[in-house]
PDB file of C-alpha atoms in Angstrom:
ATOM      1  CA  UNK L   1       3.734 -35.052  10.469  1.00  0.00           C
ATOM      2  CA  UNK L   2       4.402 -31.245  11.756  1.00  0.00           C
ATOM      3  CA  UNK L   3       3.218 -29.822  14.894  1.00  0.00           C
ATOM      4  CA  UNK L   4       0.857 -27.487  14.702  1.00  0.00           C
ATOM      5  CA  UNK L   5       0.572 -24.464  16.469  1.00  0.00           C
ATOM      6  CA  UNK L   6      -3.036 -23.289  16.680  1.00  0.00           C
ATOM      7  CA  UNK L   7      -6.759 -25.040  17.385  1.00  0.00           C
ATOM      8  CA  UNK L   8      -7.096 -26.013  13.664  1.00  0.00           C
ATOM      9  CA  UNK L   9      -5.023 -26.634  10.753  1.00  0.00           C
ATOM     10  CA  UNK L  10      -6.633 -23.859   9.085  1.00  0.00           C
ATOM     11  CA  UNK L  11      -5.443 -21.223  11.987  1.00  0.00           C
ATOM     12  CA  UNK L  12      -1.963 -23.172  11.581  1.00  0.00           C
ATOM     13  CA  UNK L  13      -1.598 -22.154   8.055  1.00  0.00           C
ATOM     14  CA  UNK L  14      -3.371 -18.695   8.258  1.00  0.00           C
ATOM     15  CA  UNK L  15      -0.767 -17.944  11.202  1.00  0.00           C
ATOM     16  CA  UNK L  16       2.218 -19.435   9.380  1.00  0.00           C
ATOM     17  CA  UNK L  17       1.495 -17.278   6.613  1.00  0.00           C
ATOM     18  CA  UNK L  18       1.134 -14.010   8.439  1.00  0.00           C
ATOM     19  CA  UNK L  19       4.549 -14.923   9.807  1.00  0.00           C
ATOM     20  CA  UNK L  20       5.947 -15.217   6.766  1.00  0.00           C
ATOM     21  CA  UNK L  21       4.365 -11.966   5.382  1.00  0.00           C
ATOM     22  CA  UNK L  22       5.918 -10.478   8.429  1.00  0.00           C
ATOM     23  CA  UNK L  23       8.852 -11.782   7.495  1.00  0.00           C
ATOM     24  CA  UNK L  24       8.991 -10.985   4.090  1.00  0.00           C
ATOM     25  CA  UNK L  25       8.265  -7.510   5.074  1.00  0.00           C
ATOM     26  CA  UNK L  26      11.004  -7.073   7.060  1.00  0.00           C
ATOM     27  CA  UNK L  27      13.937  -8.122   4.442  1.00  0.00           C
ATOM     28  CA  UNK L  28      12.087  -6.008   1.995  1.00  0.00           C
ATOM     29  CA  UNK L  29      12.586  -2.920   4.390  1.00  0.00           C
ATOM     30  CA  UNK L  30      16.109  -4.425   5.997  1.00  0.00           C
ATOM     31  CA  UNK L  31      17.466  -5.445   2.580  1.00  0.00           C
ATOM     32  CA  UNK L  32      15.816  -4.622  -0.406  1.00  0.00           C
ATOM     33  CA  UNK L  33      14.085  -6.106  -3.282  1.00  0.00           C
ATOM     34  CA  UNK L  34      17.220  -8.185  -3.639  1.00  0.00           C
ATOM     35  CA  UNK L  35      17.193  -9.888  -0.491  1.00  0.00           C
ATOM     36  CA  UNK L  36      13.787 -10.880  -0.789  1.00  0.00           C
ATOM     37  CA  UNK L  37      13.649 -15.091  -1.585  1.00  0.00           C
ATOM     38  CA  UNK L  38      11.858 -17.393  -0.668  1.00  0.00           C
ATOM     39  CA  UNK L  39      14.883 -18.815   1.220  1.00  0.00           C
ATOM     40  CA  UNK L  40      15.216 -16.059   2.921  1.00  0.00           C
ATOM     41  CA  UNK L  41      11.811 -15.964   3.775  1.00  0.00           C
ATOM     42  CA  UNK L  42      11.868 -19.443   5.322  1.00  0.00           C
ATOM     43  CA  UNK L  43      14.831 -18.814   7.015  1.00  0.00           C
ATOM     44  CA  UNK L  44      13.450 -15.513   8.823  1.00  0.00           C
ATOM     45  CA  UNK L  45      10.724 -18.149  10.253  1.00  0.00           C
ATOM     46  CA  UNK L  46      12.976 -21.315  10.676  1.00  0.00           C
ATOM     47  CA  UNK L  47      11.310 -22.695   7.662  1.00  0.00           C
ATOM     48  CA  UNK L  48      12.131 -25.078   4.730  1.00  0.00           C
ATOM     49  CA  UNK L  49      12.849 -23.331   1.920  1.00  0.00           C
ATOM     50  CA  UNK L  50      10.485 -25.976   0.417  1.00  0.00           C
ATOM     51  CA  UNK L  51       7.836 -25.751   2.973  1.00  0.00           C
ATOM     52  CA  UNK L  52       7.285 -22.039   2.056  1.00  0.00           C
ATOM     53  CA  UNK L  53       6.371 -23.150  -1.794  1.00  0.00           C
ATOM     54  CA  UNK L  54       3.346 -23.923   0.326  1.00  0.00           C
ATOM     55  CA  UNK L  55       2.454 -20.370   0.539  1.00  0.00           C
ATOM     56  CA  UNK L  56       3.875 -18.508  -2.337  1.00  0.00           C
ATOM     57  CA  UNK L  57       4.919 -19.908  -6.011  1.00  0.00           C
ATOM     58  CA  UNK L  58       7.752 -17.477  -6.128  1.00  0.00           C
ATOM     59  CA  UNK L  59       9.782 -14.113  -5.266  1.00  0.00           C
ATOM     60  CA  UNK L  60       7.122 -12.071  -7.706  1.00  0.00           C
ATOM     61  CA  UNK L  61       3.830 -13.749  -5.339  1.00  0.00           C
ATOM     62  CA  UNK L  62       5.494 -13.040  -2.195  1.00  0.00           C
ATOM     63  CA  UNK L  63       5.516  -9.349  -3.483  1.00  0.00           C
ATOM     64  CA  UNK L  64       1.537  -9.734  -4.645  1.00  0.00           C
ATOM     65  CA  UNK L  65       0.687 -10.820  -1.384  1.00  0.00           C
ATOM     66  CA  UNK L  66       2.380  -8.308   0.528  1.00  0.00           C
ATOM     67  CA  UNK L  67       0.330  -5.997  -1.435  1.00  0.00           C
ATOM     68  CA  UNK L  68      -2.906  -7.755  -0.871  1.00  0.00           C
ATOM     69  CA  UNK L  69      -2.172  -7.471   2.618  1.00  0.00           C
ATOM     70  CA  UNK L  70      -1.235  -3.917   2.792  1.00  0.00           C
ATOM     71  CA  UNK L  71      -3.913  -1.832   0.689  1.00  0.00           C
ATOM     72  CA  UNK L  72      -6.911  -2.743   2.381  1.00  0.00           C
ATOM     73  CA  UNK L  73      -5.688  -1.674   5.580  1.00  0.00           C
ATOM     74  CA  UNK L  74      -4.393   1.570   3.759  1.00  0.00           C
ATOM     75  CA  UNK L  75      -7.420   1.918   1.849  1.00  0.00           C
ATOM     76  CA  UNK L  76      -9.166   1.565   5.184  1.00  0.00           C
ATOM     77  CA  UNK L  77      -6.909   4.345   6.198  1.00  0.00           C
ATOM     78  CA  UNK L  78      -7.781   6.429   4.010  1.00  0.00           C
ATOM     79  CA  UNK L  79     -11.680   5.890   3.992  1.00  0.00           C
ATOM     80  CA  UNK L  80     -11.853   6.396   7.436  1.00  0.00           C
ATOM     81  CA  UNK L  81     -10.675  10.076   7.169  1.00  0.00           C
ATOM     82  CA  UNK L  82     -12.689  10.755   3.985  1.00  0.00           C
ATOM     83  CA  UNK L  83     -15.840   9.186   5.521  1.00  0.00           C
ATOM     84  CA  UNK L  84     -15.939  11.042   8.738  1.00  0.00           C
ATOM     85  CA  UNK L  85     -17.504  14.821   9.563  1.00  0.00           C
ATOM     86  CA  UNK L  86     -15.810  17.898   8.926  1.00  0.00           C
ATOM     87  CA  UNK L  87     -15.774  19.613   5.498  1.00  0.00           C
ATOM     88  CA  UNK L  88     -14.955  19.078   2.121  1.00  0.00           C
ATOM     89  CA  UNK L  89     -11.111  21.028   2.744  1.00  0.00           C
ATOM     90  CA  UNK L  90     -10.801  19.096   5.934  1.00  0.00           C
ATOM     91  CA  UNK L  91     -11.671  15.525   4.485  1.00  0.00           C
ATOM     92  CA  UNK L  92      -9.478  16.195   1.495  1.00  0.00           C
ATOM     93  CA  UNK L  93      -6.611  17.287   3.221  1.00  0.00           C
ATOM     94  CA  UNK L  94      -6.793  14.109   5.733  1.00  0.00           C
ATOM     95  CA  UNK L  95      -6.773  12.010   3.382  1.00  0.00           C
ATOM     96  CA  UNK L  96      -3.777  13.836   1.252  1.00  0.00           C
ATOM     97  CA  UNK L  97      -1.908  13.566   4.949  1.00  0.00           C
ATOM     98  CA  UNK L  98      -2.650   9.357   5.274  1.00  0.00           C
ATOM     99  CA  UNK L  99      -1.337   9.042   1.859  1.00  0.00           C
ATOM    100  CA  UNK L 100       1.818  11.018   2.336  1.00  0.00           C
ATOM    101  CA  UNK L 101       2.636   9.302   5.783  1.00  0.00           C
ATOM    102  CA  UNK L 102       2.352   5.895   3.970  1.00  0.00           C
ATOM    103  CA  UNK L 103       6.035   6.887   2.587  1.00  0.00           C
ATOM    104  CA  UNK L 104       7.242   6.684   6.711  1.00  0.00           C
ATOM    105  CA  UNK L 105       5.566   2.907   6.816  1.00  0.00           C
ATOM    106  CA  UNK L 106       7.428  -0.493   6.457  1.00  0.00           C
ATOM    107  CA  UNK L 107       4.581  -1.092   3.852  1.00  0.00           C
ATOM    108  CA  UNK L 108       6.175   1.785   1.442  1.00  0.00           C
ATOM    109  CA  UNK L 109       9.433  -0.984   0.694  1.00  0.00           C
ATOM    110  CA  UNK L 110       6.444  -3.293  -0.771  1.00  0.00           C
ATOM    111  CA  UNK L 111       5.178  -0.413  -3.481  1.00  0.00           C
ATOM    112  CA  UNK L 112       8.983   0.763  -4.149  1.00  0.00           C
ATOM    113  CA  UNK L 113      10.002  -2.904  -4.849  1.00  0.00           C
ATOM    114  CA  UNK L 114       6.684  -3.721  -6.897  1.00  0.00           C
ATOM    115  CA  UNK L 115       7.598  -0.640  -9.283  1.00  0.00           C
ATOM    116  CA  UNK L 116      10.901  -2.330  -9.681  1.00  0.00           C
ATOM    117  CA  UNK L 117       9.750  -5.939 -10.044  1.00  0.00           C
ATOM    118  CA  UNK L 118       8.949  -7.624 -13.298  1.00  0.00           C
ATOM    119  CA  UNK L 119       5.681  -9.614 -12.519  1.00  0.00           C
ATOM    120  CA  UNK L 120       3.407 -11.666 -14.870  1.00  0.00           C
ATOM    121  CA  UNK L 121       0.912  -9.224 -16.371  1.00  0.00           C
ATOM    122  CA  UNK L 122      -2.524 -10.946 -14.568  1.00  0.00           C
ATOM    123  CA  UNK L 123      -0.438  -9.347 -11.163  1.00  0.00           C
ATOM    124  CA  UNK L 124       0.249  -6.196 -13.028  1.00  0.00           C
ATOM    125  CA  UNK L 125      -3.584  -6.211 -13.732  1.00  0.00           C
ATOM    126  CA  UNK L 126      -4.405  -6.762  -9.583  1.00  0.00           C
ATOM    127  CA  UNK L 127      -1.850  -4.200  -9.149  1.00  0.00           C
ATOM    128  CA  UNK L 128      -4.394  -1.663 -11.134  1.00  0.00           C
ATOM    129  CA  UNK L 129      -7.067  -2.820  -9.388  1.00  0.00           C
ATOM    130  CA  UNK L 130      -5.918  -2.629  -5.836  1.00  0.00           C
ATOM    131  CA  UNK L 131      -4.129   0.634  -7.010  1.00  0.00           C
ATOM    132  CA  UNK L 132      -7.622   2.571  -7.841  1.00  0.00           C
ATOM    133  CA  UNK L 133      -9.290   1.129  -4.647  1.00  0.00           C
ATOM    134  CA  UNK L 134      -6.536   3.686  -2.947  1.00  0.00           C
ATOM    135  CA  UNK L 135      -8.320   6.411  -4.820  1.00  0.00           C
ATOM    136  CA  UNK L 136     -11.759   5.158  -4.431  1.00  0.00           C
ATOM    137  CA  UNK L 137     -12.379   7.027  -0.787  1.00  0.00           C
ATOM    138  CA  UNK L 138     -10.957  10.577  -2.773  1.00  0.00           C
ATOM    139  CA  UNK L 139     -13.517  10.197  -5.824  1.00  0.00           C
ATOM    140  CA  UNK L 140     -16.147   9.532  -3.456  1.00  0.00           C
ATOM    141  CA  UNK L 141     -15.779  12.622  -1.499  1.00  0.00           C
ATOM    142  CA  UNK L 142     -15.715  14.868  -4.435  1.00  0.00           C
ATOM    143  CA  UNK L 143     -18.847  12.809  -5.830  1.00  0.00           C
ATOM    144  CA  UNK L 144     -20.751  13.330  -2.688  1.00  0.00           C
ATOM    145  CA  UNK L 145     -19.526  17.317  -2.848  1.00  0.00           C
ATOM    146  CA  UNK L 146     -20.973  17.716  -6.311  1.00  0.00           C
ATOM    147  CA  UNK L 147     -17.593  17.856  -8.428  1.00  0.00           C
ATOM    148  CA  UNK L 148     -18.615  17.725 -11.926  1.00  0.00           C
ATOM    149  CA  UNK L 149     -15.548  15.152 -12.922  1.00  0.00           C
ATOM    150  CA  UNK L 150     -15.210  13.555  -9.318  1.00  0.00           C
ATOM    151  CA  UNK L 151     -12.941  10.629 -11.128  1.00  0.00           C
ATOM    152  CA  UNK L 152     -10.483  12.626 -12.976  1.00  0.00           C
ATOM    153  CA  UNK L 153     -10.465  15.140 -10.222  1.00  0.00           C
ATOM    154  CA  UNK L 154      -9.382  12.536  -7.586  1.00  0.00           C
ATOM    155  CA  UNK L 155      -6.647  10.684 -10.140  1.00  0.00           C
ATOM    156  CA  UNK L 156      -5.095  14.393 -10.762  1.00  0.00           C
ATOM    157  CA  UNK L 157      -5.014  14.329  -6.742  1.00  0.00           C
ATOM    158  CA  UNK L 158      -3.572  11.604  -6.831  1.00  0.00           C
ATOM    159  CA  UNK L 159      -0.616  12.527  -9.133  1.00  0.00           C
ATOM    160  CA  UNK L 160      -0.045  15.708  -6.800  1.00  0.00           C
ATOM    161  CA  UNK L 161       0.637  13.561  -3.620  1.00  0.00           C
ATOM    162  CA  UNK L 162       2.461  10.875  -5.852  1.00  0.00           C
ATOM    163  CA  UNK L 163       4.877  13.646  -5.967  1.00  0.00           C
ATOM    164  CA  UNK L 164       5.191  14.586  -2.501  1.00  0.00           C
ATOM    165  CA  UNK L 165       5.742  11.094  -1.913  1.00  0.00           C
ATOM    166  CA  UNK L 166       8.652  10.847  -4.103  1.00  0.00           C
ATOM    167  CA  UNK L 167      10.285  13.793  -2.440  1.00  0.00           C
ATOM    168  CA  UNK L 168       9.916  12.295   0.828  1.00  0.00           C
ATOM    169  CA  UNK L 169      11.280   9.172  -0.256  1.00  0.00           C
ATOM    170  CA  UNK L 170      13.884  11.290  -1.737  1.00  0.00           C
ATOM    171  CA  UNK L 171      14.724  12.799   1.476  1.00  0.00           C
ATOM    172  CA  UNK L 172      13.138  16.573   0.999  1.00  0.00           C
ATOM    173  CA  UNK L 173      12.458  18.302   4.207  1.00  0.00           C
ATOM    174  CA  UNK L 174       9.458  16.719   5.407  1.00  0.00           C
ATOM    175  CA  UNK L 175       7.215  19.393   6.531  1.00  0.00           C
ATOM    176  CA  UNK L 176       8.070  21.217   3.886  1.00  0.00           C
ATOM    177  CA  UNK L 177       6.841  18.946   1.504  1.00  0.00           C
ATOM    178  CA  UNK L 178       4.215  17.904   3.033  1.00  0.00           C
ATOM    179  CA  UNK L 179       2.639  21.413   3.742  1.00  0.00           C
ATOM    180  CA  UNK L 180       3.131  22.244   0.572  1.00  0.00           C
ATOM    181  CA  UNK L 181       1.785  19.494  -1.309  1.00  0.00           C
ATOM    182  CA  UNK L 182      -1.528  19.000   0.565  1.00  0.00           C
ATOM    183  CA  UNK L 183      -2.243  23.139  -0.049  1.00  0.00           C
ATOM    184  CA  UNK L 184      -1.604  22.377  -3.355  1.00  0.00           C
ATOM    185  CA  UNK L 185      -3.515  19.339  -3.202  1.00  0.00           C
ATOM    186  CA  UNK L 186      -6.802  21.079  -1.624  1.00  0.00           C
ATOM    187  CA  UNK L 187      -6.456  23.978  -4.083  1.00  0.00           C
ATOM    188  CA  UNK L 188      -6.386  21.710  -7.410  1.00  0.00           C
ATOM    189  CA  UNK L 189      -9.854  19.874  -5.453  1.00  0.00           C
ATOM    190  CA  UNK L 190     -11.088  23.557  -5.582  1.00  0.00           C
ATOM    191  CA  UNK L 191     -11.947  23.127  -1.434  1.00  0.00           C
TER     192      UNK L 191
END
């Protein structure tokens, strides 16, 4: 039987697995979509290749779980600044900033190598869902400012810093871009 490493079996496995997230995360940002295998996974950790079937099924759940473990702290990111005082402009503009910075975060390899990635469509569906939980904090704002169309208002939002983050993925001058994109961003919100 295998040591374990924490009070309870259930801490065991729930630190295990953030280890191997961890370590997942890493060869996604080291290497690339490619390097990412469940072997390589294990190995990061000084695991079994089969031992890690434990955790994930395959290459394509590593990557869903990665994203389950990165939006809600990004959506509670972006919440936070949306949430807070300060006005409409200030809020908006906040949040357009947390979205943009997510290109500068380790979590960033995750979305680039999920675009890429051919997963079954029941992740495809979670990946919609998570995806409009990152806009849910935007559509609130401009529902609690009295925007007529708060929904379609926040997903064209969206699409404006969806662009600034492909130029700074790309490698565009940084404040540039970013400057740019969230005055853009708070004059399409009308703010």
């Amino acid at each position: 039987m295998p040591r374990i490493s924490a009070a309870t079996v259930a801490d065991h496995r729930a630190g295990r697995h953030a280890a191997l997230l961890a370590a997942a995360l890493e060869i996604l940002v080291a290497e690339g979509p490619a390097g990412l295998t469940p072997a390589a996974v294990g190995a990061r950790v000084g695991l079994a290749r089969s031992s890690v079937y434990r955790y994930f099924s395959s290459t394509a759940d590593i990557l869903a779980q990665l994203v389950e473990d990165a939006v809600p702290r990004w959506r509670a990111r972006l919440a936070g600044v949306t949430s807070g005082p300060g006005d409409l402009r200030g809020r908006v503009r906040e949040f357009g900033a947390v979205t943009l910075s997510f290109v500068s975060s380790p979590d960033y390899a995750v979305l680039r190598a999920v675009v890429s990635a051919e997963l079954p469509p029941g992740c495809r569906v979670r990946l919609d869902e998570l995806h409009e939980t990152m806009i849910t904090p935007l559509r609130d704002v401009l529902a609690e400012a009295g925007h007529e169309h708060p929904d379609l208002v926040a997903h064209l939002g969206w699409s404006i810093l969806g662009e600034g983050r492909r130029r700074l993925a790309a490698g565009a001058d940084p404040e540039m871009v970013r400057e740019t994109t969230l005055d853009v961003l708070c004059r399409a919100m009308a703010v």
